[in-house]
Amino acid sequence: MCQLLGMNCNTPTDILFSFEGFHRRGGLTDQHADGFGIAFFEGVGCRLFLDDQASAHSPVSDLIRRYPIKSKNVIAHIRKATQGRVALENTHPFHRELWGRNWIFAHNGNLEHFAPARGQYYRPVGDTDSEAAFCHLLETLRQRFAEPPPLAELTAAVRELAASIRAHGVFNFMLSNGDVLFTHCSTHLHYLVRQAPFSVAHLVDNDVSIDFAEVTTPSDRVAVIATQPLTDNETWTAHPKDTVLVFRDGAPLAG
Amino acid sequence: MCQLLGMNCNTPTDILFSFEGFHRRGGLTDQHADGFGIAFFEGVGCRLFLDDQASAHSPVSDLIRRYPIKSKNVIAHIRKATQGRVALENTHPFHRELWGRNWIFAHNGNLEHFAPARGQYYRPVGDTDSEAAFCHLLETLRQRFAEPPPLAELTAAVRELAASIRAHGVFNFMLSNGDVLFTHCSTHLHYLVRQAPFSVAHLVDNDVSIDFAEVTTPSDRVAVIATQPLTDNETWTAHPKDTVLVFRDGAPLAG
């Protein structure tokens, strides 16, 4: 299996602290050594850094650890290959454009007997179940909505698609268009919301602490979502199973 | 205007030497300081590094200068903004998927009164003439060919599209699907083919030389294409104007 990390904020924020712990799971504190990737939305722009090396040892990962890119939506993934060989085209997150916006997707799990019909708008480049699921998701959204629908309709469609795809196996995923971050949990996903009053957080994977009170303003709000909790002195909430959450402005929306 | 750099090879090759000179034009030896980007095809996989900082000073550029990614097709671009503000979504190269393959595009020039109809398959995310041209190109190819056509047909379609778009202004571009590299020249583009017997090359923008005989095998062949020649002791060929060349396996195809 793989590990997922997501961040959704109400103001552009860097992910250096969370990534410091997370990247060690790619070959150091855990065995997800078959590549890694991280995508940052900056306004409507998006950049995606990929490497087929383990995140604990990758030069690209070194860059990410040093370069404080400020973003309101981030998705990162470290891979332990289940389907698809270790290759760049099979490295998450995946990227496509829909309705003139960037969309990013990463998946943890394994889908069996999942063979959607060839899409009109989107086709996988690699041979993972994950990219096939992403293309099927966007294909269905695009077929159903020629223009971007209101968020409630979009969310309902994502929920319906998640339910149909998870019938094929474990389907923990993160999906973002730079505005909201959709998360779906089949097995393991945890999240927390950091907001004032901020305090000190300490990583699980490395003896590193940060006092968020020193680096935030009182109105900041940041949600961090990860396969397993990244800190050992904060309260992480288990993501409800078989459920899609929608994070916007640093917190899950009600409903 | 901007500057373009492309590389097309018969065996995966790193671009460290050419990029060492090229990146200095982004803010040091020239004034193209509004962002830069570079895309590497690795098999059918593709990764795209972008920064809205000047390439001469960007942390992403520092990574590229140190990390010898081996690729058969590379497209790089340093930007001096003409249309579209300085922002990530306006930073070249641009990426889309077509027919289950990655496609990469970068443009040097300025198109006026270019407003193609909204596409069914591809829409720009940013507001540059360049991304609009790329989307129009792929949209037309996708409308015309539901499946990838033979190279001769594909090339004829790219030539026809280039001719129609260049009526709007300066349209130097590079386009690749990881198999071939299409180049089109309106004003300035130069190329050379390096092959055995290899010799020493010396950069224009920096006092750096390399003896390619020491780092190649006799069967290697590499084409380098750039807005202006990158070396001062090799013979660069001026790219014929209003013409599309197709580079494959390190050399332009005949015809």
XYZ file of C-alpha atoms in Angstrom:
510
model
C 0.000 0.000 0.000
C 0.966 3.627 -0.181
C 0.693 6.666 2.031
C -1.227 9.859 1.401
C -0.772 13.377 2.709
C -3.099 16.284 2.013
C -3.315 19.856 3.206
C -6.147 22.340 2.785
C -5.886 25.898 4.145
C -7.711 29.196 4.266
C -4.486 31.058 3.447
C -1.471 29.882 1.415
C 0.707 27.873 3.786
C 3.886 25.832 3.367
C 3.897 22.114 4.134
C 7.535 21.857 5.277
C 6.777 20.537 8.785
C 4.327 17.816 7.714
C 6.456 16.817 4.731
C 9.515 16.523 7.010
C 7.838 13.629 8.794
C 5.932 12.225 5.820
C 8.886 11.923 3.444
C 10.718 9.648 5.918
C 8.017 7.010 5.467
C 9.263 6.631 1.908
C 12.187 4.318 2.698
C 13.300 5.318 6.206
C 10.599 4.897 8.875
C 8.438 2.861 6.503
C 8.813 0.919 3.275
C 7.020 2.960 0.648
C 10.073 3.298 -1.567
C 8.690 3.026 -5.113
C 8.514 6.703 -5.894
C 6.796 9.775 -4.564
C 5.063 12.898 -5.739
C 3.633 16.134 -4.420
C 1.331 18.666 -6.065
C 0.867 22.275 -5.005
C -1.960 24.523 -6.132
C -0.944 28.170 -6.298
C -4.041 30.114 -7.272
C -5.391 28.283 -10.317
C -1.850 27.242 -11.206
C -0.520 23.894 -10.140
C 2.856 22.239 -10.051
C 3.556 18.611 -9.583
C 6.939 17.217 -8.506
C 7.499 13.529 -9.206
C 10.332 11.093 -8.656
C 10.580 7.367 -9.102
C 13.157 7.258 -6.306
C 12.228 6.794 -2.633
C 11.192 10.058 -0.992
C 13.670 9.518 1.857
C 16.559 9.693 -0.618
C 15.255 11.613 -3.640
C 16.855 14.881 -4.820
C 13.356 16.120 -5.641
C 12.275 15.393 -2.083
C 15.337 17.340 -0.834
C 14.130 20.338 -2.833
C 10.608 20.103 -1.383
C 12.035 19.938 2.163
C 13.930 23.194 1.611
C 11.600 25.218 -0.607
C 8.639 26.707 1.302
C 6.000 26.727 -1.456
C 2.846 28.373 -0.124
C -0.334 26.686 -1.201
C -3.968 26.333 -0.145
C -4.226 22.761 -1.449
C -1.477 20.136 -1.464
C -1.592 16.408 -2.225
C 1.422 14.142 -1.665
C 1.877 10.418 -2.101
C 4.604 7.880 -1.429
C 4.274 4.678 -3.333
C 4.625 1.016 -2.610
C 3.768 -0.525 -5.941
C 0.826 -2.935 -6.064
C -0.375 -2.622 -9.677
C 1.868 -1.114 -12.346
C 5.680 -1.221 -12.451
C 7.906 1.366 -10.787
C 7.972 4.084 -13.441
C 7.277 7.762 -13.717
C 3.954 7.268 -15.519
C 2.721 5.204 -12.561
C 3.804 7.719 -9.925
C 1.077 9.599 -8.033
C -0.338 12.223 -7.860
C -1.880 12.280 -11.332
C -2.864 15.429 -13.182
C -5.514 16.333 -15.743
C -7.353 19.487 -16.817
C -11.152 19.601 -16.532
C -13.363 22.653 -17.257
C -10.245 24.820 -17.578
C -8.997 23.918 -14.088
C -6.196 21.667 -12.894
C -7.264 18.481 -11.100
C -4.947 16.349 -8.968
C -5.577 12.826 -7.645
C -3.709 10.314 -5.498
C -4.828 6.888 -4.279
C -3.898 4.428 -1.585
C -5.346 0.967 -2.001
C -5.872 -1.688 -4.593
C -8.766 -2.059 -7.023
C -9.485 -5.456 -8.523
C -11.386 -6.251 -11.705
C -11.677 -2.530 -12.333
C -11.724 -1.984 -16.084
C -13.826 1.040 -17.026
C -14.658 1.559 -20.700
C -12.215 3.673 -22.705
C -12.989 7.314 -22.106
C -13.805 9.936 -24.700
C -12.078 12.725 -22.747
C -9.502 11.034 -20.514
C -7.240 8.039 -20.939
C -4.581 6.645 -18.615
C -0.948 6.964 -19.696
C 0.388 4.332 -17.274
C -1.024 1.023 -16.118
C -2.154 1.557 -12.533
C -5.638 0.948 -11.178
C -5.284 4.418 -9.597
C -4.866 6.412 -12.800
C -7.673 4.360 -14.374
C -9.918 5.348 -11.447
C -8.946 9.029 -11.790
C -9.651 9.040 -15.520
C -12.983 7.282 -14.962
C -13.901 9.850 -12.301
C -13.110 12.853 -14.523
C -14.623 11.200 -17.592
C -17.919 10.690 -15.749
C -17.913 14.252 -14.377
C -17.172 15.673 -17.833
C -19.830 13.524 -19.512
C -22.373 14.606 -16.927
C -21.481 18.292 -16.677
C -20.327 20.249 -19.737
C -19.670 23.176 -17.380
C -18.573 23.075 -13.720
C -21.628 22.431 -11.519
C -22.269 24.005 -8.089
C -20.225 22.406 -5.306
C -23.203 20.489 -3.868
C -23.854 18.787 -7.210
C -20.170 18.141 -7.765
C -19.847 16.597 -4.301
C -22.879 14.381 -4.850
C -21.347 13.109 -8.085
C -17.967 12.441 -6.435
C -19.724 10.536 -3.611
C -21.660 8.414 -6.102
C -18.489 7.629 -8.074
C -16.484 6.821 -4.951
C -19.187 4.395 -3.841
C -19.209 2.623 -7.197
C -15.407 2.371 -7.455
C -14.853 1.196 -3.860
C -16.842 -1.923 -4.690
C -13.606 -3.013 -6.431
C -11.350 -2.812 -3.364
C -9.539 -0.425 -1.065
C -10.048 3.122 -2.273
C -8.554 5.808 -0.042
C -8.072 8.859 -2.234
C -7.517 12.588 -2.340
C -8.793 14.764 -5.187
C -8.488 18.521 -5.593
C -9.268 21.214 -8.132
C -7.416 23.875 -6.131
C -10.639 25.120 -4.556
C -11.654 22.150 -2.410
C -9.968 18.920 -1.368
C -12.121 15.785 -1.549
C -11.001 12.857 0.590
C -12.432 9.359 0.674
C -11.550 6.681 3.195
C -11.927 2.934 2.816
C -9.478 1.827 5.508
C -7.034 4.368 6.954
C -7.095 8.155 6.853
C -6.799 10.669 9.693
C -7.098 14.423 9.873
C -6.779 17.392 12.167
C -7.605 21.073 11.928
C -5.062 23.517 13.300
C -6.412 26.936 14.279
C -5.974 29.548 17.027
C -4.904 29.101 19.742
C -1.958 27.407 18.017
C 0.519 25.336 20.001
C 3.568 23.086 19.640
C 3.407 20.010 17.412
C 5.911 17.148 17.476
C 6.489 14.680 14.634
C 6.076 10.906 14.962
C 8.754 10.081 12.389
C 11.487 12.448 13.471
C 12.318 14.308 16.689
C 11.249 17.683 15.320
C 8.843 20.170 16.892
C 7.336 23.435 15.717
C 5.468 26.101 17.649
C 2.748 27.086 15.217
C 1.906 30.114 17.385
C 5.164 31.652 16.146
C 4.539 31.137 12.430
C 0.815 31.787 12.040
C -1.675 34.607 12.340
C -4.797 34.176 14.494
C -7.097 33.796 11.500
C -5.122 30.958 9.873
C -6.764 27.571 9.607
C -5.104 24.476 8.192
C -6.431 20.946 7.784
C -3.887 18.151 7.441
C -5.035 14.731 6.268
C -2.765 11.674 6.271
C -2.918 7.909 6.122
C -1.488 7.751 9.649
C -1.149 10.669 12.117
C 2.029 12.673 11.566
C 2.321 14.114 15.089
C 2.202 12.405 18.494
C 0.942 15.252 20.677
C -2.133 16.394 18.769
C -5.576 14.842 18.475
C -6.161 13.315 15.069
C -9.658 12.346 13.996
C -10.194 9.058 12.186
C -11.729 9.794 8.781
C -15.186 8.160 8.676
C -15.181 5.063 6.480
C -16.851 4.843 3.078
C -17.376 8.580 3.219
C -16.265 11.552 1.142
C -15.267 14.655 3.096
C -14.932 18.033 1.422
C -12.254 20.304 2.874
C -12.455 24.004 2.119
C -10.676 26.912 3.800
C -8.950 24.611 6.268
C -11.831 22.523 7.609
C -14.280 19.836 6.477
C -17.610 21.208 5.307
C -20.656 20.045 7.224
C -22.851 17.412 5.574
C 9.900 37.432 -25.736
C 11.056 34.190 -24.222
C 13.694 31.589 -24.905
C 13.222 27.978 -25.834
C 15.437 24.935 -25.405
C 14.675 21.478 -26.713
C 16.555 18.200 -26.822
C 15.753 15.052 -28.782
C 17.968 11.944 -28.528
C 18.228 8.357 -29.672
C 19.146 7.261 -26.149
C 18.160 8.797 -22.799
C 20.585 11.658 -22.156
C 20.873 14.318 -19.480
C 20.640 17.998 -20.391
C 22.955 19.349 -17.666
C 25.463 20.997 -20.020
C 22.915 22.789 -22.203
C 20.809 23.796 -19.223
C 23.891 25.205 -17.480
C 24.139 27.844 -20.189
C 20.436 28.226 -20.895
C 19.320 28.868 -17.303
C 21.662 31.902 -17.066
C 19.572 33.668 -19.731
C 16.766 33.767 -17.189
C 17.972 36.832 -15.277
C 21.774 36.734 -15.586
C 23.050 36.884 -19.184
C 19.618 37.928 -20.469
C 16.387 39.343 -19.092
C 13.875 36.502 -19.279
C 13.111 36.560 -15.565
C 9.354 35.901 -15.372
C 9.519 32.205 -14.597
C 10.845 29.071 -16.188
C 9.926 25.466 -16.734
C 11.391 22.233 -18.042
C 9.701 18.970 -19.008
C 11.389 15.573 -19.267
C 9.893 12.546 -20.956
C 11.038 9.288 -19.379
C 9.504 6.497 -21.422
C 5.835 7.413 -21.672
C 6.079 9.142 -18.293
C 6.689 12.855 -18.117
C 7.602 15.278 -15.379
C 7.375 19.007 -15.547
C 9.241 21.356 -13.213
C 7.900 24.900 -13.018
C 8.831 28.021 -11.110
C 7.587 31.566 -11.318
C 11.002 32.766 -10.190
C 13.827 33.582 -12.622
C 15.739 30.477 -13.706
C 19.067 32.091 -12.767
C 17.963 32.247 -9.122
C 15.256 29.577 -8.723
C 15.634 26.666 -6.254
C 13.914 24.470 -8.853
C 16.512 25.495 -11.411
C 19.236 24.606 -8.887
C 17.769 21.107 -8.642
C 17.700 20.697 -12.432
C 21.347 21.795 -12.659
C 22.389 19.069 -10.201
C 20.043 16.189 -11.025
C 21.013 14.336 -14.234
C 17.582 13.203 -15.431
C 18.013 11.067 -18.541
C 15.439 11.698 -21.219
C 14.938 11.310 -24.959
C 12.799 14.438 -25.229
C 13.149 17.621 -23.195
C 11.485 21.024 -23.592
C 12.535 24.024 -21.482
C 11.381 27.638 -21.515
C 12.365 30.836 -19.765
C 9.733 33.506 -19.790
C 9.599 37.203 -20.374
C 5.916 37.922 -20.000
C 4.111 39.460 -22.987
C 0.522 38.275 -22.501
C -0.672 36.968 -19.122
C 0.610 38.006 -15.707
C 3.585 36.363 -13.975
C 1.923 33.349 -12.364
C 2.341 29.617 -12.278
C -0.631 28.963 -14.566
C 1.040 31.100 -17.243
C 4.428 29.402 -16.975
C 5.571 27.233 -19.894
C 5.858 24.416 -20.802
C 2.196 23.411 -20.722
C 0.982 19.849 -20.324
C -2.077 17.904 -21.476
C -2.917 14.263 -22.155
C -4.045 13.256 -25.652
C -4.745 9.668 -26.814
C -3.335 8.318 -23.550
C 0.021 10.060 -24.030
C 1.551 13.111 -22.399
C 1.966 16.173 -24.606
C 4.194 19.145 -23.780
C 4.260 22.564 -25.471
C 6.246 25.777 -25.101
C 6.056 28.967 -27.171
C 8.186 31.984 -27.874
C 6.430 34.869 -29.556
C 3.245 36.842 -29.371
C -0.102 36.071 -31.006
C -2.562 38.894 -31.569
C -6.315 38.652 -32.052
C -6.049 34.929 -31.448
C -9.282 33.772 -29.845
C -10.144 30.200 -30.843
C -13.607 28.902 -29.959
C -13.957 27.178 -26.591
C -12.808 23.605 -26.954
C -14.755 20.472 -26.179
C -11.683 18.559 -24.994
C -9.139 21.180 -23.894
C -9.444 24.550 -22.184
C -6.721 26.914 -21.013
C -6.248 27.352 -17.260
C -4.243 30.576 -17.511
C -4.584 33.576 -19.783
C -1.664 33.383 -22.207
C -1.913 33.295 -25.985
C 0.500 30.336 -25.768
C -1.697 28.005 -23.733
C -4.655 29.014 -25.922
C -2.631 27.983 -28.987
C -1.647 24.671 -27.388
C -5.248 23.859 -26.451
C -6.416 24.788 -29.949
C -3.743 22.555 -31.452
C -4.667 19.525 -29.348
C -8.393 20.220 -29.688
C -8.103 20.193 -33.478
C -5.979 17.023 -33.466
C -8.436 15.272 -31.116
C -11.474 16.385 -33.161
C -9.824 15.137 -36.334
C -8.345 11.888 -35.022
C -10.163 9.808 -32.392
C -7.081 7.564 -32.316
C -3.432 8.522 -32.882
C -2.763 8.732 -36.646
C 0.463 7.632 -38.375
C 3.308 10.132 -37.983
C 3.005 11.451 -41.546
C -0.643 12.371 -41.015
C 0.065 13.813 -37.597
C 2.880 15.928 -39.001
C 0.726 17.202 -41.857
C -1.922 18.272 -39.334
C 0.639 20.029 -37.108
C 2.026 21.860 -40.187
C -1.435 23.003 -41.222
C -2.227 24.215 -37.695
C 1.113 25.998 -37.327
C 0.496 27.818 -40.600
C -2.950 28.957 -39.508
C -1.850 30.105 -36.044
C 1.270 31.946 -37.239
C -0.979 34.307 -39.175
C -1.601 35.871 -35.731
C 2.015 36.738 -34.965
C 5.345 35.300 -33.922
C 4.976 31.588 -33.293
C 8.191 29.770 -32.447
C 7.172 26.615 -30.621
C 8.222 23.174 -29.454
C 5.749 20.314 -29.052
C 6.444 16.739 -27.995
C 4.551 13.545 -27.193
C 7.704 11.811 -25.948
C 8.242 10.071 -29.286
C 9.017 13.012 -31.564
C 9.767 16.681 -31.020
C 8.018 19.102 -33.382
C 9.617 22.528 -33.755
C 8.282 25.523 -35.636
C 10.192 28.709 -36.332
C 8.768 32.140 -37.143
C 11.808 34.240 -36.247
C 14.655 32.667 -34.232
C 15.475 29.026 -33.637
C 18.752 27.164 -34.139
C 19.752 23.533 -33.882
C 22.664 21.161 -34.062
C 23.081 17.401 -34.099
C 25.860 15.926 -31.983
C 27.087 12.500 -33.036
C 30.352 10.565 -33.361
C 33.090 11.696 -33.622
C 32.211 13.782 -30.546
C 34.378 16.690 -29.494
C 34.618 19.542 -26.987
C 31.800 22.086 -26.716
C 32.066 25.449 -24.969
C 29.100 27.474 -23.668
C 28.302 31.024 -24.794
C 26.787 32.073 -21.455
C 29.366 30.665 -19.088
C 33.018 29.632 -19.371
C 32.240 25.920 -19.210
C 33.366 23.208 -21.611
C 32.606 19.532 -21.934
C 34.300 16.821 -23.965
C 31.361 14.807 -25.236
C 33.753 12.062 -26.388
C 34.251 11.208 -22.712
C 30.560 10.923 -21.796
C 28.993 9.322 -24.857
C 29.028 6.050 -26.754
C 29.698 6.020 -30.531
C 26.061 5.326 -31.400
C 24.624 8.266 -29.394
C 22.934 11.040 -31.325
C 21.516 14.169 -29.742
C 19.764 17.136 -31.340
C 19.715 20.380 -29.387
C 17.379 23.166 -30.482
C 17.458 26.650 -28.953
C 16.320 30.187 -29.647
C 19.963 31.272 -29.851
C 23.025 28.991 -30.110
C 24.212 27.766 -26.709
C 27.825 27.057 -27.683
C 30.398 29.207 -29.480
C 32.610 26.531 -31.059
C 30.039 24.355 -32.826
C 28.114 24.918 -36.038
C 24.460 25.682 -35.375
C 21.959 25.557 -38.228
C 19.327 28.255 -38.484
C 15.899 26.610 -38.326
C 14.111 27.279 -41.636
C 11.363 29.892 -41.217
C 7.661 29.113 -41.331
C 8.528 25.460 -41.243
C 7.826 22.549 -38.910
C 10.726 20.165 -38.317
C 10.199 16.744 -36.764
C 13.062 15.484 -34.618
C 13.237 11.795 -33.864
C 16.135 9.729 -32.503
C 18.388 12.771 -32.358
C 17.998 14.257 -35.830
C 15.416 16.009 -37.992
C 13.470 13.679 -40.260
C 13.754 14.335 -43.964
C 10.834 16.071 -45.669
